Amino acid sequence: MTISERLQSEKVKINDCPFCGCKLSEFPYVMIVQPVRSDEYLLAKLNKGDFLGGENGYHVHCINCGASGGRDTIPEVAINKWNRRVTL
Ligand SMILES: [Zn+2]
């Protein structure tokens, strides 16, 4: 089972983007919950080993405006971080 299939079966809710209002829940999870592969992440990994928590994490990425949520190695937790930020 892929991560997006698991999220689908658990019906994990993703809140709208707080920056542009994009309704992320209308898009497939695979487009929204993405592995963290930013330059910043790769450099930190290169320089500090497990500085950002070891293996690749995930974050929620707004496909409309590019905003991204908190990182976590567990996709569900990354979604929770995104959702928390929305409600703040
Ligand atoms: Zn957005």
mmCIF file of N, CA and C and ligand atoms in Angstrom:
data_model
loop_
_atom_site.group_PDB
_atom_site.id
_atom_site.type_symbol
_atom_site.label_atom_id
_atom_site.label_comp_id
_atom_site.label_asym_id
_atom_site.label_seq_id
_atom_site.Cartn_x
_atom_site.Cartn_y
_atom_site.Cartn_z
ATOM 1 N N MET A 1 0.858 -1.212 0.000
ATOM 2 C CA MET A 1 0.000 0.000 0.000
ATOM 3 C C MET A 1 0.883 1.247 0.000
ATOM 4 N N THR A 2 0.624 2.135 -0.904
ATOM 5 C CA THR A 2 1.407 3.371 -0.927
ATOM 6 C C THR A 2 0.922 4.320 0.168
ATOM 7 N N ILE A 3 1.719 5.330 0.418
ATOM 8 C CA ILE A 3 1.351 6.303 1.445
ATOM 9 C C ILE A 3 0.036 6.988 1.097
ATOM 10 N N SER A 4 -0.127 7.360 -0.171
ATOM 11 C CA SER A 4 -1.357 8.074 -0.523
ATOM 12 C C SER A 4 -2.583 7.157 -0.407
ATOM 13 N N GLU A 5 -2.398 5.871 -0.698
ATOM 14 C CA GLU A 5 -3.512 4.937 -0.519
ATOM 15 C C GLU A 5 -3.870 4.797 0.959
ATOM 16 N N ARG A 6 -2.824 4.774 1.802
ATOM 17 C CA ARG A 6 -3.081 4.666 3.242
ATOM 18 C C ARG A 6 -3.821 5.903 3.755
ATOM 19 N N LEU A 7 -3.356 7.079 3.326
ATOM 20 C CA LEU A 7 -4.011 8.321 3.762
ATOM 21 C C LEU A 7 -5.463 8.337 3.289
ATOM 22 N N GLN A 8 -5.654 7.861 2.061
ATOM 23 C CA GLN A 8 -7.004 7.812 1.496
ATOM 24 C C GLN A 8 -7.902 6.916 2.353
ATOM 25 N N SER A 9 -7.384 5.758 2.723
ATOM 26 C CA SER A 9 -8.202 4.809 3.485
ATOM 27 C C SER A 9 -8.466 5.316 4.899
ATOM 28 N N GLU A 10 -7.531 6.097 5.432
ATOM 29 C CA GLU A 10 -7.736 6.651 6.773
ATOM 30 C C GLU A 10 -8.569 7.928 6.735
ATOM 31 N N LYS A 11 -8.848 8.411 5.543
ATOM 32 C CA LYS A 11 -9.600 9.645 5.361
ATOM 33 C C LYS A 11 -9.003 10.809 6.162
ATOM 34 N N VAL A 12 -7.692 10.937 6.036
ATOM 35 C CA VAL A 12 -7.002 12.032 6.710
ATOM 36 C C VAL A 12 -7.403 13.343 6.040
ATOM 37 N N LYS A 13 -7.823 14.296 6.860
ATOM 38 C CA LYS A 13 -8.301 15.566 6.305
ATOM 39 C C LYS A 13 -7.164 16.574 6.205
ATOM 40 N N ILE A 14 -7.088 17.265 5.079
ATOM 41 C CA ILE A 14 -6.110 18.338 4.904
ATOM 42 C C ILE A 14 -6.865 19.655 4.782
ATOM 43 N N ASN A 15 -6.535 20.592 5.640
ATOM 44 C CA ASN A 15 -7.230 21.881 5.614
ATOM 45 C C ASN A 15 -6.842 22.699 4.385
ATOM 46 N N ASP A 16 -7.667 23.682 4.066
ATOM 47 C CA ASP A 16 -7.368 24.591 2.968
ATOM 48 C C ASP A 16 -6.076 25.347 3.253
ATOM 49 N N CYS A 17 -5.439 25.793 2.197
ATOM 50 C CA CYS A 17 -4.216 26.585 2.364
ATOM 51 C C CYS A 17 -4.549 27.907 3.049
ATOM 52 N N PRO A 18 -3.833 28.246 4.144
ATOM 53 C CA PRO A 18 -4.109 29.494 4.854
ATOM 54 C C PRO A 18 -3.606 30.719 4.101
ATOM 55 N N PHE A 19 -2.800 30.517 3.084
ATOM 56 C CA PHE A 19 -2.211 31.644 2.361
ATOM 57 C C PHE A 19 -3.011 32.007 1.115
ATOM 58 N N CYS A 20 -3.436 30.996 0.355
ATOM 59 C CA CYS A 20 -4.132 31.294 -0.892
ATOM 60 C C CYS A 20 -5.551 30.726 -0.919
ATOM 61 N N GLY A 21 -5.917 29.916 0.097
ATOM 62 C CA GLY A 21 -7.274 29.379 0.156
ATOM 63 C C GLY A 21 -7.508 28.172 -0.734
ATOM 64 N N CYS A 22 -6.453 27.676 -1.356
ATOM 65 C CA CYS A 22 -6.573 26.500 -2.227
ATOM 66 C C CYS A 22 -7.146 25.322 -1.433
ATOM 67 N N LYS A 23 -8.144 24.654 -2.011
ATOM 68 C CA LYS A 23 -8.772 23.533 -1.317
ATOM 69 C C LYS A 23 -7.972 22.258 -1.569
ATOM 70 N N LEU A 24 -6.961 22.062 -0.723
ATOM 71 C CA LEU A 24 -6.027 20.948 -0.927
ATOM 72 C C LEU A 24 -6.705 19.597 -0.820
ATOM 73 N N SER A 25 -7.799 19.523 -0.048
ATOM 74 C CA SER A 25 -8.466 18.233 0.138
ATOM 75 C C SER A 25 -9.098 17.730 -1.163
ATOM 76 N N GLU A 26 -9.206 18.600 -2.166
ATOM 77 C CA GLU A 26 -9.799 18.184 -3.441
ATOM 78 C C GLU A 26 -8.775 17.557 -4.381
ATOM 79 N N PHE A 27 -7.498 17.588 -3.981
ATOM 80 C CA PHE A 27 -6.450 17.024 -4.827
ATOM 81 C C PHE A 27 -5.998 15.677 -4.270
ATOM 82 N N PRO A 28 -5.440 14.831 -5.121
ATOM 83 C CA PRO A 28 -4.916 13.540 -4.632
ATOM 84 C C PRO A 28 -3.791 13.778 -3.612
ATOM 85 N N TYR A 29 -3.748 12.908 -2.626
ATOM 86 C CA TYR A 29 -2.724 13.061 -1.590
ATOM 87 C C TYR A 29 -1.316 13.076 -2.176
ATOM 88 N N VAL A 30 -1.131 12.307 -3.220
ATOM 89 C CA VAL A 30 0.220 12.180 -3.765
ATOM 90 C C VAL A 30 0.742 13.519 -4.286
ATOM 91 N N MET A 31 -0.177 14.423 -4.646
ATOM 92 C CA MET A 31 0.237 15.744 -5.124
ATOM 93 C C MET A 31 0.497 16.705 -3.964
ATOM 94 N N ILE A 32 -0.058 16.419 -2.816
ATOM 95 C CA ILE A 32 -0.062 17.372 -1.713
ATOM 96 C C ILE A 32 0.950 17.004 -0.629
ATOM 97 N N VAL A 33 1.002 15.721 -0.296
ATOM 98 C CA VAL A 33 1.922 15.274 0.755
ATOM 99 C C VAL A 33 3.183 14.759 0.073
ATOM 100 N N GLN A 34 4.218 15.571 0.111
ATOM 101 C CA GLN A 34 5.398 15.262 -0.680
ATOM 102 C C GLN A 34 6.621 15.041 0.188
ATOM 103 N N PRO A 35 7.526 14.199 -0.282
ATOM 104 C CA PRO A 35 8.796 14.046 0.425
ATOM 105 C C PRO A 35 9.543 15.386 0.413
ATOM 106 N N VAL A 36 10.230 15.659 1.503
ATOM 107 C CA VAL A 36 11.009 16.893 1.574
ATOM 108 C C VAL A 36 12.302 16.689 0.804
ATOM 109 N N ARG A 37 12.468 17.435 -0.256
ATOM 110 C CA ARG A 37 13.719 17.331 -1.014
ATOM 111 C C ARG A 37 14.222 18.719 -1.374
ATOM 112 N N SER A 38 14.002 19.666 -0.483
ATOM 113 C CA SER A 38 14.447 21.015 -0.784
ATOM 114 C C SER A 38 15.967 21.090 -0.718
ATOM 115 N N ASP A 39 16.522 22.087 -1.345
ATOM 116 C CA ASP A 39 17.973 22.306 -1.283
ATOM 117 C C ASP A 39 18.405 22.471 0.156
ATOM 118 N N GLU A 40 17.582 23.214 0.901
ATOM 119 C CA GLU A 40 17.878 23.456 2.308
ATOM 120 C C GLU A 40 17.998 22.131 3.066
ATOM 121 N N TYR A 41 17.056 21.257 2.798
ATOM 122 C CA TYR A 41 17.050 19.958 3.481
ATOM 123 C C TYR A 41 18.285 19.144 3.108
ATOM 124 N N LEU A 42 18.575 19.084 1.811
ATOM 125 C CA LEU A 42 19.693 18.265 1.352
ATOM 126 C C LEU A 42 21.018 18.801 1.883
ATOM 127 N N LEU A 43 21.153 20.116 1.920
ATOM 128 C CA LEU A 43 22.383 20.706 2.448
ATOM 129 C C LEU A 43 22.534 20.394 3.928
ATOM 130 N N ALA A 44 21.442 20.513 4.663
ATOM 131 C CA ALA A 44 21.495 20.237 6.096
ATOM 132 C C ALA A 44 21.865 18.776 6.335
ATOM 133 N N LYS A 45 21.304 17.913 5.527
ATOM 134 C CA LYS A 45 21.596 16.484 5.663
ATOM 135 C C LYS A 45 23.067 16.219 5.370
ATOM 136 N N LEU A 46 23.559 16.903 4.345
ATOM 137 C CA LEU A 46 24.956 16.747 3.952
ATOM 138 C C LEU A 46 25.887 17.239 5.054
ATOM 139 N N ASN A 47 25.551 18.387 5.618
ATOM 140 C CA ASN A 47 26.445 19.030 6.585
ATOM 141 C C ASN A 47 26.308 18.484 7.994
ATOM 142 N N LYS A 48 25.134 18.089 8.364
ATOM 143 C CA LYS A 48 24.894 17.760 9.762
ATOM 144 C C LYS A 48 24.325 16.365 9.965
ATOM 145 N N GLY A 49 24.404 15.542 8.944
ATOM 146 C CA GLY A 49 23.915 14.177 9.115
ATOM 147 C C GLY A 49 22.434 14.148 9.368
ATOM 148 N N ASP A 50 22.052 13.850 10.578
ATOM 149 C CA ASP A 50 20.621 13.677 10.857
ATOM 150 C C ASP A 50 19.985 14.927 11.443
ATOM 151 N N PHE A 51 20.542 16.064 11.099
ATOM 152 C CA PHE A 51 20.075 17.349 11.632
ATOM 153 C C PHE A 51 18.557 17.516 11.575
ATOM 154 N N LEU A 52 17.955 17.083 10.477
ATOM 155 C CA LEU A 52 16.511 17.286 10.340
ATOM 156 C C LEU A 52 15.729 16.014 10.618
ATOM 157 N N GLY A 53 16.358 15.088 11.313
ATOM 158 C CA GLY A 53 15.614 13.905 11.698
ATOM 159 C C GLY A 53 15.937 12.668 10.886
ATOM 160 N N GLY A 54 17.078 12.667 10.242
ATOM 161 C CA GLY A 54 17.493 11.443 9.576
ATOM 162 C C GLY A 54 16.936 11.310 8.189
ATOM 163 N N GLU A 55 16.099 10.323 7.999
ATOM 164 C CA GLU A 55 15.610 10.026 6.652
ATOM 165 C C GLU A 55 14.663 11.108 6.152
ATOM 166 N N ASN A 56 14.421 11.057 4.872
ATOM 167 C CA ASN A 56 13.530 12.024 4.248
ATOM 168 C C ASN A 56 12.216 12.136 5.008
ATOM 169 N N GLY A 57 11.834 13.364 5.271
ATOM 170 C CA GLY A 57 10.535 13.580 5.878
ATOM 171 C C GLY A 57 9.505 13.914 4.820
ATOM 172 N N TYR A 58 8.326 14.251 5.287
ATOM 173 C CA TYR A 58 7.253 14.665 4.396
ATOM 174 C C TYR A 58 6.734 16.008 4.850
ATOM 175 N N HIS A 59 6.157 16.727 3.941
ATOM 176 C CA HIS A 59 5.444 17.939 4.311
ATOM 177 C C HIS A 59 4.285 18.139 3.347
ATOM 178 N N VAL A 60 3.329 18.935 3.817
ATOM 179 C CA VAL A 60 2.214 19.293 2.949
ATOM 180 C C VAL A 60 2.650 20.476 2.109
ATOM 181 N N HIS A 61 2.449 20.354 0.826
ATOM 182 C CA HIS A 61 2.904 21.374 -0.110
ATOM 183 C C HIS A 61 1.702 21.882 -0.896
ATOM 184 N N CYS A 62 1.468 23.194 -0.831
ATOM 185 C CA CYS A 62 0.358 23.768 -1.599
ATOM 186 C C CYS A 62 0.760 23.851 -3.062
ATOM 187 N N ILE A 63 0.006 23.174 -3.926
ATOM 188 C CA ILE A 63 0.384 23.164 -5.337
ATOM 189 C C ILE A 63 0.056 24.486 -6.010
ATOM 190 N N ASN A 64 -0.737 25.326 -5.347
ATOM 191 C CA ASN A 64 -1.094 26.598 -5.957
ATOM 192 C C ASN A 64 -0.077 27.697 -5.653
ATOM 193 N N CYS A 65 0.276 27.876 -4.376
ATOM 194 C CA CYS A 65 1.160 28.995 -4.018
ATOM 195 C C CYS A 65 2.520 28.538 -3.504
ATOM 196 N N GLY A 66 2.696 27.246 -3.305
ATOM 197 C CA GLY A 66 4.015 26.752 -2.900
ATOM 198 C C GLY A 66 4.266 26.783 -1.405
ATOM 199 N N ALA A 67 3.274 27.177 -0.619
ATOM 200 C CA ALA A 67 3.442 27.162 0.833
ATOM 201 C C ALA A 67 3.637 25.721 1.296
ATOM 202 N N SER A 68 4.431 25.563 2.364
ATOM 203 C CA SER A 68 4.611 24.201 2.863
ATOM 204 C C SER A 68 4.478 24.181 4.373
ATOM 205 N N GLY A 69 4.025 23.052 4.883
ATOM 206 C CA GLY A 69 3.813 22.896 6.308
ATOM 207 C C GLY A 69 5.024 22.285 6.985
ATOM 208 N N GLY A 70 4.876 21.988 8.272
ATOM 209 C CA GLY A 70 5.954 21.404 9.051
ATOM 210 C C GLY A 70 6.331 20.021 8.529
ATOM 211 N N ARG A 71 7.597 19.690 8.726
ATOM 212 C CA ARG A 71 8.081 18.391 8.252
ATOM 213 C C ARG A 71 7.936 17.335 9.327
ATOM 214 N N ASP A 72 7.710 16.122 8.877
ATOM 215 C CA ASP A 72 7.780 14.993 9.794
ATOM 216 C C ASP A 72 8.051 13.731 8.990
ATOM 217 N N THR A 73 8.649 12.751 9.632
ATOM 218 C CA THR A 73 8.910 11.497 8.927
ATOM 219 C C THR A 73 7.629 10.699 8.737
ATOM 220 N N ILE A 74 6.581 11.028 9.513
ATOM 221 C CA ILE A 74 5.287 10.356 9.376
ATOM 222 C C ILE A 74 4.335 11.299 8.649
ATOM 223 N N PRO A 75 3.839 10.900 7.483
ATOM 224 C CA PRO A 75 2.984 11.793 6.688
ATOM 225 C C PRO A 75 1.783 12.319 7.467
ATOM 226 N N GLU A 76 1.151 11.455 8.279
ATOM 227 C CA GLU A 76 -0.021 11.894 9.034
ATOM 228 C C GLU A 76 0.331 13.031 9.997
ATOM 229 N N VAL A 77 1.523 12.941 10.594
ATOM 230 C CA VAL A 77 1.951 13.988 11.525
ATOM 231 C C VAL A 77 2.244 15.285 10.758
ATOM 232 N N ALA A 78 2.827 15.145 9.594
ATOM 233 C CA ALA A 78 3.089 16.329 8.772
ATOM 234 C C ALA A 78 1.769 17.019 8.410
ATOM 235 N N ILE A 79 0.747 16.236 8.126
ATOM 236 C CA ILE A 79 -0.572 16.800 7.815
ATOM 237 C C ILE A 79 -1.140 17.494 9.052
ATOM 238 N N ASN A 80 -0.965 16.877 10.217
ATOM 239 C CA ASN A 80 -1.441 17.504 11.452
ATOM 240 C C ASN A 80 -0.757 18.851 11.683
ATOM 241 N N LYS A 81 0.531 18.912 11.387
ATOM 242 C CA LYS A 81 1.259 20.173 11.557
ATOM 243 C C LYS A 81 0.694 21.248 10.628
ATOM 244 N N TRP A 82 0.416 20.860 9.418
ATOM 245 C CA TRP A 82 -0.181 21.787 8.453
ATOM 246 C C TRP A 82 -1.553 22.251 8.962
ATOM 247 N N ASN A 83 -2.355 21.317 9.412
ATOM 248 C CA ASN A 83 -3.710 21.643 9.876
ATOM 249 C C ASN A 83 -3.665 22.547 11.104
ATOM 250 N N ARG A 84 -2.718 22.313 12.000
ATOM 251 C CA ARG A 84 -2.602 23.147 13.195
ATOM 252 C C ARG A 84 -2.280 24.582 12.820
ATOM 253 N N ARG A 85 -1.379 24.724 11.853
ATOM 254 C CA ARG A 85 -0.988 26.061 11.459
ATOM 255 C C ARG A 85 -2.181 26.806 10.868
ATOM 256 N N VAL A 86 -3.025 26.075 10.161
ATOM 257 C CA VAL A 86 -4.192 26.689 9.554
ATOM 258 C C VAL A 86 -5.116 27.286 10.611
ATOM 259 N N THR A 87 -5.233 26.587 11.744
ATOM 260 C CA THR A 87 -6.203 27.032 12.735
ATOM 261 C C THR A 87 -5.646 28.096 13.688
ATOM 262 N N LEU A 88 -4.336 28.347 13.602
ATOM 263 C CA LEU A 88 -3.759 29.338 14.527
ATOM 264 C C LEU A 88 -4.210 30.747 14.172
HETATM 265 ZN ZN ZN B 1 -1.571 28.014 -1.086
#
